[in-house]
PDB file of C-alpha atoms (C1' of nucleotides) in Angstrom:
ATOM      1  CA  MET A   1       0.000   0.000   0.000  1.00 39.00           C
ATOM      2  CA  ALA A   2       2.840   2.244  -0.493  1.00 32.00           C
ATOM      3  CA  GLU A   3       1.365   4.066  -3.354  1.00 30.00           C
ATOM      4  CA  GLU A   4      -1.536   6.271  -3.081  1.00 28.00           C
ATOM      5  CA  VAL A   5      -4.056   5.725  -5.805  1.00 29.00           C
ATOM      6  CA  ARG A   6      -5.725   8.844  -6.849  1.00 27.00           C
ATOM      7  CA  ILE A   7      -6.792   8.283 -10.352  1.00 26.00           C
ATOM      8  CA  ASN A   8      -9.811  10.423  -9.984  1.00 31.00           C
ATOM      9  CA  THR A   9      -8.055  13.560  -9.214  1.00 25.00           C
ATOM     10  CA  HIS A  10      -4.905  13.067 -11.108  1.00 31.00           C
ATOM     11  CA  HIS A  11      -4.748  15.069 -14.230  1.00 31.00           C
ATOM     12  CA  VAL A  12      -3.154  14.510 -17.556  1.00 33.00           C
ATOM     13  CA  THR A  13      -0.798  17.048 -18.891  1.00 32.00           C
ATOM     14  CA  ALA A  14      -0.983  16.157 -22.500  1.00 34.00           C
ATOM     15  CA  GLY A  15      -1.512  19.446 -24.155  1.00 33.00           C
ATOM     16  CA  ASP A  16      -2.911  21.291 -21.238  1.00 36.00           C
ATOM     17  CA  ASP A  17      -4.439  20.602 -17.949  1.00 40.00           C
ATOM     18  CA  ASP A  18      -7.799  19.847 -19.362  1.00 44.00           C
ATOM     19  CA  GLY A  19      -6.738  17.277 -21.802  1.00 47.00           C
ATOM     20  CA  ARG A  20      -8.443  15.057 -19.348  1.00 46.00           C
ATOM     21  CA  ALA A  21     -11.479  13.265 -20.562  1.00 48.00           C
ATOM     22  CA  THR A  22     -13.720  13.522 -17.613  1.00 45.00           C
ATOM     23  CA  GLU A  23     -16.515  11.624 -19.202  1.00 42.00           C
ATOM     24  CA  TRP A  24     -14.303   8.591 -19.166  1.00 49.00           C
ATOM     25  CA  GLU A  25     -14.195   8.733 -15.473  1.00 45.00           C
ATOM     26  CA  ALA A  26     -17.901   8.746 -14.946  1.00 48.00           C
ATOM     27  CA  GLY A  27     -19.037   5.620 -13.273  1.00 45.00           C
ATOM     28  CA  LEU A  28     -15.575   4.397 -12.533  1.00 45.00           C
ATOM     29  CA  PRO A  29     -14.906   3.248  -9.023  1.00 45.00           C
ATOM     30  CA  ASN A  30     -13.414   5.640  -6.618  1.00 45.00           C
ATOM     31  CA  ALA A  31      -9.813   5.283  -5.687  1.00 51.00           C
ATOM     32  CA  ASP A  32     -10.783   4.095  -2.268  1.00 44.00           C
ATOM     33  CA  ASP A  33     -12.734   1.241  -3.712  1.00 43.00           C
ATOM     34  CA  LEU A  34      -9.827  -0.124  -5.622  1.00 45.00           C
ATOM     35  CA  PRO A  35      -7.065  -2.307  -4.296  1.00 45.00           C
ATOM     36  CA  PRO A  36      -3.702  -0.690  -4.172  1.00 44.00           C
ATOM     37  CA  LEU A  37      -1.493  -1.062  -7.185  1.00 45.00           C
ATOM     38  CA  SER A  38       1.034  -2.958  -5.231  1.00 45.00           C
ATOM     39  CA  GLN A  39      -1.389  -5.709  -4.486  1.00 46.00           C
ATOM     40  CA  PHE A  40      -1.681  -8.736  -6.740  1.00 50.00           C
ATOM     41  CA  LEU A  41      -5.101  -9.748  -7.740  1.00 45.00           C
ATOM     42  CA  ILE A  42      -4.479 -13.441  -7.614  1.00 47.00           C
ATOM     43  CA  SER A  43      -2.691 -15.490  -5.072  1.00 48.00           C
ATOM     44  CA  PRO A  44       0.851 -16.604  -5.727  1.00 48.00           C
ATOM     45  CA  GLU A  45      -0.278 -20.221  -5.671  1.00 46.00           C
ATOM     46  CA  LEU A  46      -2.808 -19.612  -8.328  1.00 45.00           C
ATOM     47  CA  ALA A  47      -0.330 -17.696 -10.365  1.00 52.00           C
ATOM     48  CA  SER A  48       2.198 -20.425 -10.261  1.00 55.00           C
ATOM     49  CA  ALA A  49      -0.370 -23.072 -10.960  1.00 51.00           C
ATOM     50  CA  PHE A  50      -1.228 -21.361 -14.185  1.00 49.00           C
ATOM     51  CA  ASN A  51       2.237 -20.368 -14.966  1.00 53.00           C
ATOM     52  CA  ILE A  52       1.568 -16.709 -14.714  1.00 49.00           C
ATOM     53  CA  THR A  53       4.469 -14.444 -14.191  1.00 49.00           C
ATOM     54  CA  PRO A  54       3.477 -11.458 -12.207  1.00 49.00           C
ATOM     55  CA  GLU A  55       4.034  -8.140 -13.792  1.00 48.00           C
ATOM     56  CA  PRO A  56       6.682  -6.019 -12.290  1.00 47.00           C
ATOM     57  CA  HIS A  57       5.465  -3.673  -9.714  1.00 47.00           C
ATOM     58  CA  ARG A  58       3.941  -0.527 -11.104  1.00 47.00           C
ATOM     59  CA  SER A  59       4.124   2.746  -9.403  1.00 46.00           C
ATOM     60  CA  MET A  60       1.887   5.690  -9.769  1.00 49.00           C
ATOM     61  CA  THR A  61       4.492   7.186 -12.020  1.00 45.00           C
ATOM     62  CA  ASP A  62       4.135   4.321 -14.432  1.00 49.00           C
ATOM     63  CA  VAL A  63       0.429   4.719 -14.499  1.00 40.00           C
ATOM     64  CA  THR A  64       0.728   8.377 -15.138  1.00 47.00           C
ATOM     65  CA  ARG A  65       3.158   7.848 -17.929  1.00 54.00           C
ATOM     66  CA  ALA A  66       1.026   5.256 -19.600  1.00 50.00           C
ATOM     67  CA  SER A  67      -1.916   7.499 -19.288  1.00 48.00           C
ATOM     68  CA  HIS A  68      -0.091  10.333 -20.928  1.00 55.00           C
ATOM     69  CA  LYS A  69       0.973   8.123 -23.716  1.00 50.00           C
ATOM     70  CA  THR A  70      -2.482   6.885 -24.429  1.00 41.00           C
ATOM     71  CA  LEU A  71      -3.944  10.298 -24.380  1.00 43.00           C
ATOM     72  CA  SER A  72      -1.406  11.875 -26.597  1.00 47.00           C
ATOM     73  CA  THR A  73      -1.862   9.084 -29.058  1.00 43.00           C
ATOM     74  CA  LEU A  74      -5.544   9.674 -29.115  1.00 39.00           C
ATOM     75  CA  ILE A  75      -5.091  13.358 -29.507  1.00 35.00           C
ATOM     76  CA  LYS A  76      -2.767  12.882 -32.386  1.00 38.00           C
ATOM     77  CA  HIS A  77      -5.079  10.555 -34.203  1.00 40.00           C
ATOM     78  CA  PRO A  78      -8.507  11.508 -33.158  1.00 39.00           C
ATOM     79  CA  LYS A  79     -11.716   9.758 -33.945  1.00 35.00           C
ATOM     80  CA  HIS A  80     -11.976   7.258 -36.644  1.00 36.00           C
ATOM     81  CA  HIS A  81      -8.801   8.179 -38.330  1.00 36.00           C
ATOM     82  CA  MET A  82      -7.255   5.155 -36.828  1.00 37.00           C
ATOM     83  CA  LEU A  83      -7.679   3.168 -39.963  1.00 32.00           C
ATOM     84  CA  GLU A  84      -5.874   5.655 -42.035  1.00 34.00           C
ATOM     85  CA  LYS A  85      -2.897   5.095 -39.934  1.00 36.00           C
ATOM     86  CA  LEU A  86      -2.793   1.669 -41.425  1.00 33.00           C
ATOM     87  CA  ASN A  87      -2.078   3.061 -44.807  1.00 34.00           C
ATOM     88  CA  ASP A  88       0.414   5.345 -43.250  1.00 35.00           C
ATOM     89  CA  PHE A  89       2.596   2.664 -41.950  1.00 35.00           C
ATOM     90  CA  MET A  90       2.182   0.547 -44.985  1.00 33.00           C
ATOM     91  CA  SER A  91       3.598   3.207 -47.168  1.00 32.00           C
ATOM     92  CA  SER A  92       6.160   4.416 -44.738  1.00 32.00           C
ATOM     93  CA  SER A  93       7.638   1.101 -43.901  1.00 32.00           C
ATOM     94  CA  ASP A  94      10.195   0.724 -46.548  1.00 33.00           C
ATOM     95  CA  GLU A  95      12.638  -2.065 -46.531  1.00 32.00           C
ATOM     96  CA  ARG A  96      12.762  -2.277 -42.838  1.00 34.00           C
ATOM     97  CA  GLY A  97       9.765  -2.971 -40.755  1.00 32.00           C
ATOM     98  CA  GLU A  98       8.134  -5.384 -43.009  1.00 35.00           C
ATOM     99  CA  GLU A  99       6.644  -7.555 -40.406  1.00 38.00           C
ATOM    100  CA  MET A 100       3.036  -7.583 -39.671  1.00 41.00           C
ATOM    101  CA  VAL A 101       0.988  -9.204 -37.053  1.00 42.00           C
ATOM    102  CA  VAL A 102      -2.550 -10.176 -37.533  1.00 40.00           C
ATOM    103  CA  GLU A 103      -3.988 -11.096 -34.276  1.00 39.00           C
ATOM    104  CA  GLY A 104      -7.490 -11.902 -33.376  1.00 35.00           C
ATOM    105  CA  ASP A 105      -9.150 -10.304 -30.475  1.00 37.00           C
ATOM    106  CA  HIS A 106     -11.232 -11.877 -27.804  1.00 37.00           C
ATOM    107  CA  THR A 107     -14.239 -11.939 -29.990  1.00 41.00           C
ATOM    108  CA  ASP A 108     -14.410 -13.247 -33.469  1.00 43.00           C
ATOM    109  CA  GLU A 109     -15.141  -9.899 -34.804  1.00 46.00           C
ATOM    110  CA  THR A 110     -11.949  -7.984 -34.729  1.00 55.00           C
ATOM    111  CA  VAL A 111      -8.375  -8.581 -35.469  1.00 53.00           C
ATOM    112  CA  ASP A 112      -5.414  -6.497 -34.628  1.00 52.00           C
ATOM    113  CA  LEU A 113      -2.885  -5.603 -37.178  1.00 40.00           C
ATOM    114  CA  ILE A 114       0.425  -5.025 -35.595  1.00 40.00           C
ATOM    115  CA  LEU A 115       3.675  -4.098 -37.167  1.00 34.00           C
ATOM    116  CA  GLU A 116       6.975  -5.298 -36.012  1.00 38.00           C
ATOM    117  CA  GLY A 117       7.786  -1.856 -34.807  1.00 34.00           C
ATOM    118  CA  SER A 118       4.861  -2.159 -32.436  1.00 34.00           C
ATOM    119  CA  ASP A 119       2.440  -0.164 -34.423  1.00 42.00           C
ATOM    120  CA  SER A 120      -0.986  -1.509 -34.015  1.00 42.00           C
ATOM    121  CA  ARG A 121      -4.335  -0.817 -35.502  1.00 40.00           C
ATOM    122  CA  LYS A 122      -7.649  -2.429 -35.363  1.00 38.00           C
ATOM    123  CA  LEU A 123      -9.502  -3.676 -38.315  1.00 41.00           C
ATOM    124  CA  ARG A 124     -12.947  -4.960 -38.286  1.00 36.00           C
ATOM    125  CA  ARG A 125     -13.957  -8.130 -39.835  1.00 42.00           C
ATOM    126  CA  VAL A 126     -17.265  -9.751 -39.544  1.00 36.00           C
ATOM    127  CA  CYS A 127     -17.773 -13.435 -39.513  1.00 35.00           C
ATOM    128  CA  SER A 128     -21.251 -12.698 -40.592  1.00 35.00           C
ATOM    129  CA  GLY A 129     -23.605 -15.534 -40.986  1.00 33.00           C
ATOM    130  CA  GLY A 130     -24.130 -15.002 -44.627  1.00 33.00           C
ATOM    131  CA  GLY A 131     -21.379 -16.209 -46.750  1.00 34.00           C
ATOM    132  CA  GLY A 132     -20.926 -19.756 -45.683  1.00 35.00           C
ATOM    133  CA  GLY A 133     -20.245 -21.120 -49.042  1.00 35.00           C
ATOM    134  CA  GLY A 134     -19.517 -24.716 -48.487  1.00 36.00           C
ATOM    135  CA  GLY A 135     -18.951 -25.320 -52.124  1.00 35.00           C
ATOM    136  CA  GLY A 136     -16.604 -22.544 -52.621  1.00 37.00           C
ATOM    137  CA  GLY A 137     -17.441 -19.845 -55.030  1.00 36.00           C
ATOM    138  CA  GLY A 138     -15.382 -16.762 -54.989  1.00 37.00           C
ATOM    139  CA  GLU A 139     -16.632 -14.145 -52.694  1.00 42.00           C
ATOM    140  CA  GLU A 140     -14.418 -12.040 -50.531  1.00 46.00           C
ATOM    141  CA  ALA A 141     -12.154 -10.069 -52.598  1.00 44.00           C
ATOM    142  CA  ASP A 142      -8.626  -9.080 -52.289  1.00 52.00           C
ATOM    143  CA  SER A 143      -6.417  -7.386 -49.854  1.00 56.00           C
ATOM    144  CA  GLY A 144      -3.143  -9.082 -50.098  1.00 66.00           C
ATOM    145  CA  LEU A 145      -1.709  -6.527 -47.723  1.00 66.00           C
ATOM    146  CA  ARG A 146       1.496  -5.442 -49.210  1.00 72.00           C
ATOM    147  CA  ASP A 147       4.437  -3.294 -48.604  1.00 70.00           C
ATOM    148  CA  ARG A 148       4.943  -0.196 -50.649  1.00 69.00           C
ATOM    149  CA  GLY A 149       7.016  -1.946 -53.219  1.00 68.00           C
ATOM    150  CA  SER A 150       4.180  -4.381 -53.612  1.00 68.00           C
ATOM    151  CA  LYS A 151       6.125  -6.851 -51.635  1.00 73.00           C
ATOM    152  CA  ARG A 152       4.103  -9.001 -49.351  1.00 72.00           C
ATOM    153  CA  ILE A 153       4.321  -8.391 -45.692  1.00 84.00           C
ATOM    154  CA  ARG A 154       5.390 -11.100 -43.364  1.00 93.00           C
ATOM    155  CA  LEU A 155       2.559 -12.465 -41.386  1.00 95.00           C
ATOM    156  CA  VAL A 156       2.988 -13.386 -37.785  1.00 95.00           C
ATOM    157  CA  TRP A 157       0.791 -16.137 -36.550  1.00 96.00           C
ATOM    158  CA  THR A 158      -0.192 -14.944 -33.166  1.00 95.00           C
ATOM    159  CA  PRO A 159      -1.984 -17.330 -30.862  1.00 95.00           C
ATOM    160  CA  GLN A 160      -5.266 -15.681 -31.631  1.00 94.00           C
ATOM    161  CA  LEU A 161      -4.833 -15.968 -35.327  1.00 96.00           C
ATOM    162  CA  HIS A 162      -3.643 -19.481 -35.023  1.00 96.00           C
ATOM    163  CA  LYS A 163      -6.576 -20.313 -32.899  1.00 95.00           C
ATOM    164  CA  ARG A 164      -8.866 -19.154 -35.595  1.00 96.00           C
ATOM    165  CA  PHE A 165      -6.939 -21.225 -38.036  1.00 96.00           C
ATOM    166  CA  VAL A 166      -7.246 -24.328 -35.955  1.00 96.00           C
ATOM    167  CA  GLU A 167     -10.897 -23.801 -35.355  1.00 96.00           C
ATOM    168  CA  VAL A 168     -11.527 -23.613 -39.051  1.00 96.00           C
ATOM    169  CA  VAL A 169      -9.412 -26.616 -39.805  1.00 96.00           C
ATOM    170  CA  ARG A 170     -11.159 -28.667 -37.224  1.00 95.00           C
ATOM    171  CA  HIS A 171     -14.471 -27.485 -38.420  1.00 94.00           C
ATOM    172  CA  LEU A 172     -13.716 -28.559 -41.921  1.00 94.00           C
ATOM    173  CA  GLY A 173     -12.124 -31.740 -40.918  1.00 93.00           C
ATOM    174  CA  VAL A 174      -8.557 -32.369 -41.706  1.00 89.00           C
ATOM    175  CA  LYS A 175      -9.328 -33.910 -45.026  1.00 89.00           C
ATOM    176  CA  ASN A 176     -11.239 -31.014 -46.420  1.00 92.00           C
ATOM    177  CA  ALA A 177      -9.102 -28.338 -44.991  1.00 96.00           C
ATOM    178  CA  VAL A 178      -7.330 -26.858 -47.935  1.00 97.00           C
ATOM    179  CA  PRO A 179      -5.707 -23.476 -48.085  1.00 97.00           C
ATOM    180  CA  LYS A 180      -8.314 -21.681 -50.076  1.00 97.00           C
ATOM    181  CA  THR A 181     -11.207 -22.847 -48.007  1.00 97.00           C
ATOM    182  CA  ILE A 182      -9.432 -22.200 -44.795  1.00 97.00           C
ATOM    183  CA  MET A 183      -8.575 -18.751 -45.869  1.00 96.00           C
ATOM    184  CA  GLN A 184     -12.141 -18.010 -46.763  1.00 95.00           C
ATOM    185  CA  LEU A 185     -13.547 -19.330 -43.576  1.00 96.00           C
ATOM    186  CA  MET A 186     -11.086 -17.607 -41.398  1.00 95.00           C
ATOM    187  CA  ASN A 187     -12.241 -14.419 -42.920  1.00 93.00           C
ATOM    188  CA  VAL A 188      -9.312 -12.349 -41.868  1.00 94.00           C
ATOM    189  CA  GLU A 189      -8.540  -9.359 -43.923  1.00 92.00           C
ATOM    190  CA  GLY A 190      -5.245  -9.480 -45.646  1.00 92.00           C
ATOM    191  CA  LEU A 191      -4.746 -13.138 -45.145  1.00 95.00           C
ATOM    192  CA  THR A 192      -3.692 -14.811 -48.333  1.00 95.00           C
ATOM    193  CA  ARG A 193      -3.918 -18.326 -49.574  1.00 96.00           C
ATOM    194  CA  GLU A 194      -0.163 -18.566 -49.478  1.00 96.00           C
ATOM    195  CA  ASN A 195      -0.126 -17.528 -45.878  1.00 96.00           C
ATOM    196  CA  VAL A 196      -2.501 -20.263 -45.028  1.00 97.00           C
ATOM    197  CA  ALA A 197      -0.807 -22.811 -47.200  1.00 97.00           C
ATOM    198  CA  SER A 198       2.469 -22.231 -45.550  1.00 97.00           C
ATOM    199  CA  HIS A 199       0.990 -22.429 -42.133  1.00 97.00           C
ATOM    200  CA  LEU A 200      -1.031 -25.441 -43.007  1.00 97.00           C
ATOM    201  CA  GLN A 201       2.003 -27.248 -44.190  1.00 97.00           C
ATOM    202  CA  LYS A 202       3.683 -26.704 -40.932  1.00 96.00           C
ATOM    203  CA  TYR A 203       0.574 -27.579 -39.051  1.00 96.00           C
ATOM    204  CA  ARG A 204       0.315 -30.894 -40.796  1.00 96.00           C
ATOM    205  CA  ILE A 205       3.850 -31.693 -39.955  1.00 95.00           C
ATOM    206  CA  TYR A 206       3.055 -30.876 -36.411  1.00 93.00           C
ATOM    207  CA  LEU A 207       0.041 -33.159 -36.423  1.00 93.00           C
ATOM    208  CA  LYS A 208       2.088 -35.944 -37.834  1.00 91.00           C
ATOM    209  CA  ARG A 209       4.479 -35.563 -35.019  1.00 89.00           C
ATOM    210  CA  MET A 210       1.746 -35.647 -32.515  1.00 88.00           C
ATOM    211  CA  SER A 211       0.179 -38.702 -33.977  1.00 83.00           C
ATOM    212  CA  GLY A 212       3.416 -40.518 -33.750  1.00 79.00           C
ATOM    213  CA  LEU A 213       4.013 -39.490 -30.236  1.00 74.00           C
ATOM    214  CA  SER A 214       2.242 -41.156 -27.425  1.00 63.00           C
ATOM    215  CA  ILE A 215      -0.376 -38.720 -26.338  1.00 59.00           C
ATOM    216  CA  LEU A 216      -0.582 -40.320 -22.967  1.00 55.00           C
ATOM    217  CA  THR A 217       1.847 -38.992 -20.489  1.00 47.00           C
ATOM    218  CA  PRO A 218       5.166 -38.112 -21.972  1.00 52.00           C
ATOM    219  CA  VAL A 219       6.646 -39.679 -18.895  1.00 48.00           C
ATOM    220  CA  PRO A 220       6.644 -36.816 -16.437  1.00 46.00           C
ATOM    221  CA  ASP A 221       9.089 -38.136 -13.962  1.00 40.00           C
ATOM    222  CA  PRO A 222      11.621 -40.889 -13.919  1.00 38.00           C
ATOM    223  CA  VAL A 223       9.741 -43.923 -12.801  1.00 35.00           C
ATOM    224  CA  PRO A 224      11.738 -47.022 -12.015  1.00 35.00           C
ATOM    225  CA  MET A 225      12.694 -48.773 -15.185  1.00 31.00           C
ATOM    226  CA  ALA A 226      11.169 -51.994 -14.149  1.00 32.00           C
ATOM    227  CA  TYR A 227       7.791 -50.408 -13.861  1.00 30.00           C
ATOM    228  CA  ALA A 228       7.970 -48.308 -16.895  1.00 29.00           C
ATOM    229  CA  PRO A 229       6.997 -50.521 -19.766  1.00 31.00           C
ATOM    230  CA  GLN A 230       6.939 -48.779 -23.065  1.00 30.00           C
ATOM    231  CA  MET A 231       5.225 -45.584 -22.387  1.00 29.00           C
ATOM    232  CA  VAL A 232       7.340 -43.669 -24.751  1.00 30.00           C
ATOM    233  CA  ARG A 233       6.986 -44.819 -28.240  1.00 32.00           C
ATOM    234  CA  MET A 234       9.478 -43.794 -30.766  1.00 33.00           C
ATOM    235  CA  PRO A 235       7.933 -41.156 -32.947  1.00 34.00           C
ATOM    236  CA  TYR A 236       9.111 -42.061 -36.325  1.00 32.00           C
ATOM    237  CA  ALA A 237      11.967 -44.336 -36.798  1.00 31.00           C
ATOM    238  CA  PRO A 238      12.399 -44.715 -40.477  1.00 34.00           C
ATOM    239  CA  PRO A 239      14.597 -47.687 -41.044  1.00 34.00           C
ATOM    240  CA  GLY A 240      18.192 -46.823 -41.002  1.00 32.00           C
ATOM    241  CA  MET A 241      17.826 -43.469 -39.433  1.00 35.00           C
ATOM    242  CA  VAL A 242      19.946 -42.480 -36.563  1.00 34.00           C
ATOM    243  CA  PRO A 243      18.081 -40.307 -34.109  1.00 34.00           C
ATOM    244  CA  ASN A 244      20.433 -37.456 -34.001  1.00 36.00           C
ATOM    245  CA  SER A 245      23.250 -35.912 -35.891  1.00 34.00           C
ATOM    246  CA  ALA A 246      21.800 -36.631 -39.229  1.00 35.00           C
ATOM    247  CA  ALA A 247      21.846 -33.273 -40.854  1.00 35.00           C
ATOM    248  CA  GLY A 248      23.578 -31.702 -37.957  1.00 35.00           C
ATOM    249  CA  GLY A 249      24.468 -28.366 -39.297  1.00 34.00           C
ATOM    250  CA  ALA A 250      22.122 -25.654 -38.340  1.00 38.00           C
ATOM    251  CA  GLY A 251      21.039 -25.039 -34.856  1.00 37.00           C
ATOM    252  CA  GLY A 252      22.629 -27.926 -33.249  1.00 35.00           C
ATOM    253  CA  GLY A 253      21.787 -30.608 -30.901  1.00 34.00           C
ATOM    254  CA  VAL A 254      18.783 -31.121 -28.860  1.00 38.00           C
ATOM    255  CA  ARG A 255      16.903 -27.995 -29.443  1.00 40.00           C
ATOM    256  CA  GLY A 256      16.807 -28.046 -33.151  1.00 34.00           C
ATOM    257  CA  TYR A 257      14.821 -31.153 -32.712  1.00 35.00           C
ATOM    258  CA  CYS A 258      11.647 -29.765 -31.312  1.00 40.00           C
ATOM    259  CA  HIS A 259      11.465 -26.900 -33.617  1.00 45.00           C
ATOM    260  CA  GLY A 260       8.609 -24.735 -34.178  1.00 56.00           C
ATOM    261  CA  PHE A 261       5.247 -25.521 -33.261  1.00 66.00           C
ATOM    262  CA  GLY A 262       4.361 -27.582 -30.341  1.00 57.00           C
ATOM    263  CA  TYR A 263       6.866 -26.492 -27.877  1.00 45.00           C
ATOM    264  CA  HIS A 264       8.440 -23.304 -28.672  1.00 44.00           C
ATOM    265  CA  SER A 265       6.163 -20.374 -28.963  1.00 44.00           C
ATOM    266  CA  HIS A 266       4.118 -20.743 -25.875  1.00 47.00           C
ATOM    267  CA  PRO A 267       4.445 -23.095 -23.018  1.00 39.00           C
ATOM    268  CA  TYR A 268       1.024 -24.083 -24.077  1.00 45.00           C
ATOM    269  CA  ASN A 269       1.125 -25.599 -27.440  1.00 55.00           C
ATOM    270  CA  MET A 270       0.191 -23.178 -30.045  1.00 64.00           C
ATOM    271  CA  MET A 271      -0.998 -25.871 -32.285  1.00 64.00           C
ATOM    272  CA  MET A 272      -3.140 -27.523 -29.728  1.00 57.00           C
ATOM    273  CA  GLN A 273      -6.652 -26.417 -29.159  1.00 51.00           C
ATOM    274  CA  PRO A 274      -9.431 -27.703 -27.023  1.00 42.00           C
ATOM    275  CA  LYS A 275     -10.960 -30.733 -28.565  1.00 40.00           C
ATOM    276  CA  ASP A 276     -14.202 -29.184 -29.418  1.00 36.00           C
ATOM    277  CA  TRP A 277     -15.737 -26.930 -31.863  1.00 36.00           C
ATOM    278  CA  SER A 278     -18.951 -28.283 -33.030  1.00 31.00           C
ATOM    279  CA  GLY A 279     -20.007 -31.806 -33.490  1.00 28.00           C
ATOM    280  CA  ASN A 280     -17.071 -32.546 -35.633  1.00 31.00           C
ATOM    281  CA  GLY A 281     -15.594 -35.449 -33.904  1.00 28.00           C
ATOM    282  CA  PHE A 282     -12.342 -36.666 -35.038  1.00 31.00           C
ATOM    283  CA  GLY A 283     -10.893 -37.859 -31.897  1.00 28.00           C
ATOM    284  CA  SER A 284      -8.564 -40.354 -33.271  1.00 30.00           C
ATOM    285  CA  VAL A 285      -5.326 -38.743 -33.946  1.00 31.00           C
ATOM    286  CA  SER A 286      -3.953 -41.170 -36.394  1.00 31.00           C
ATOM    287  CA  SER A 287      -6.796 -41.539 -38.762  1.00 31.00           C
ATOM    288  CA  TYR A 288      -5.664 -39.568 -41.685  1.00 32.00           C
ATOM    289  CA  GLN A 289      -2.293 -41.007 -42.078  1.00 33.00           C
ATOM    290  CA  LYS A 290      -3.255 -43.196 -44.930  1.00 36.00           C
ATOM    291  CA  ARG A 291      -4.477 -40.395 -47.072  1.00 39.00           C
ATOM    292  CA  MET A 292      -1.134 -39.819 -48.554  1.00 36.00           C
ATOM    293  CA  THR A 293      -0.759 -43.221 -50.015  1.00 33.00           C
ATOM    294  CA  ALA A 294      -4.111 -43.698 -51.617  1.00 30.00           C
ATOM    295  CA  ASN A 295      -6.459 -41.409 -53.356  1.00 32.00           C
ATOM    296  CA  ASP A 296      -9.397 -39.901 -51.733  1.00 33.00           C
ATOM    297  CA  LYS A 297     -10.340 -36.453 -52.654  1.00 33.00           C
TER     298      LYS A 297
ATOM    299  C1'  DC B   1      -5.627 -24.230 -61.674  1.00 60.83           C
ATOM    300  C1'  DA B   2      -5.464 -25.789 -56.778  1.00 60.83           C
ATOM    301  C1'  DC B   3      -3.105 -28.805 -54.156  1.00 60.83           C
ATOM    302  C1'  DC B   4       0.690 -31.425 -51.997  1.00 60.83           C
ATOM    303  C1'  DT B   5       5.571 -32.085 -50.037  1.00 60.83           C
ATOM    304  C1'  DA B   6      10.202 -30.975 -49.728  1.00 60.83           C
ATOM    305  C1'  DA B   7      13.744 -27.815 -50.187  1.00 60.83           C
ATOM    306  C1'  DT B   8      15.422 -23.472 -49.964  1.00 60.83           C
ATOM    307  C1'  DA B   9      15.403 -18.426 -49.341  1.00 60.83           C
ATOM    308  C1'  DT B  10      14.642 -14.377 -46.542  1.00 60.83           C
TER     309       DT B  10
ATOM    310  C1'  DT C   1      13.318 -19.234 -35.852  1.00 60.83           C
ATOM    311  C1'  DA C   2       9.147 -18.405 -38.459  1.00 60.83           C
ATOM    312  C1'  DT C   3       7.366 -17.531 -42.675  1.00 60.83           C
ATOM    313  C1'  DA C   4       7.708 -17.143 -47.874  1.00 60.83           C
ATOM    314  C1'  DT C   5       8.793 -18.874 -52.099  1.00 60.83           C
ATOM    315  C1'  DT C   6       9.961 -22.192 -55.357  1.00 60.83           C
ATOM    316  C1'  DA C   7      10.410 -26.788 -57.512  1.00 60.83           C
ATOM    317  C1'  DG C   8       8.388 -30.637 -59.114  1.00 60.83           C
ATOM    318  C1'  DG C   9       4.840 -33.685 -58.915  1.00 60.83           C
ATOM    319  C1'  DT C  10      -0.572 -35.341 -58.780  1.00 60.83           C
TER     320       DT C  10
END
DNA sequence: CACCTAATAT
DNA sequence: TATATTAGGT
């Protein structure tokens, strides 16, 4: 309780003293009703159980600074001119910041477009009930989202975006999930078929991995050998392949092994999603493996 | 043409 | 490392 919280009365100096938007404060709880900034909202046990790292302690100064920043941003780009900023950065980002993030928000309705340089705008996309289009048909137009030189911008698959991807893939079923359809169903502006294809390729590789792996307990702790039958199946042991040191080269050793998807990006697997979307049951993980060999389209 | 996989480029 | 692009095939 070291810090005194006085949000109500604190003023913002962006511009002048009355840059403060008092209407924003209407209905907000009084400072006395709020817990002090220094106090965590969840218990340490809970935090550790869910692998949450507590934010560093914030002082009133930090709050003030953040507040200033927000306000000055809003003053600079008032109203609905936010979208125009998108074009701004697209044309101003030559050669350098050519990374873009498309990240879905909590709802299915909006996605955030973020640039590598931490620029971020909101675009609106509606998953409206209309289009559906099981058969295909070409609706939804264009928007490849390019750099000034008409070069494509690198897409970053944020967890939100990936989640949308996975939902669509599951909804379609793995067999019918092809880039074009996925792209259409995801309904994210700027997303291209190539984006999806590339991601899908990686996703399939990931699934293959998972299907080879034993899904049941990757042996959490060293249990006595005698009692540990064969819980860990070898993923893929193509005849005549030595586990490690094959290509060697890049990256090296153990870590190059679990590249990309399952492990790296988040402690929680990016590729994994809760087993449910609609009634589309495909529980069995190793069902599609035969597809490659034969022909079913 | 859309799709697939593998390899390679950025 | 993650994503894009290309090659070569169905």
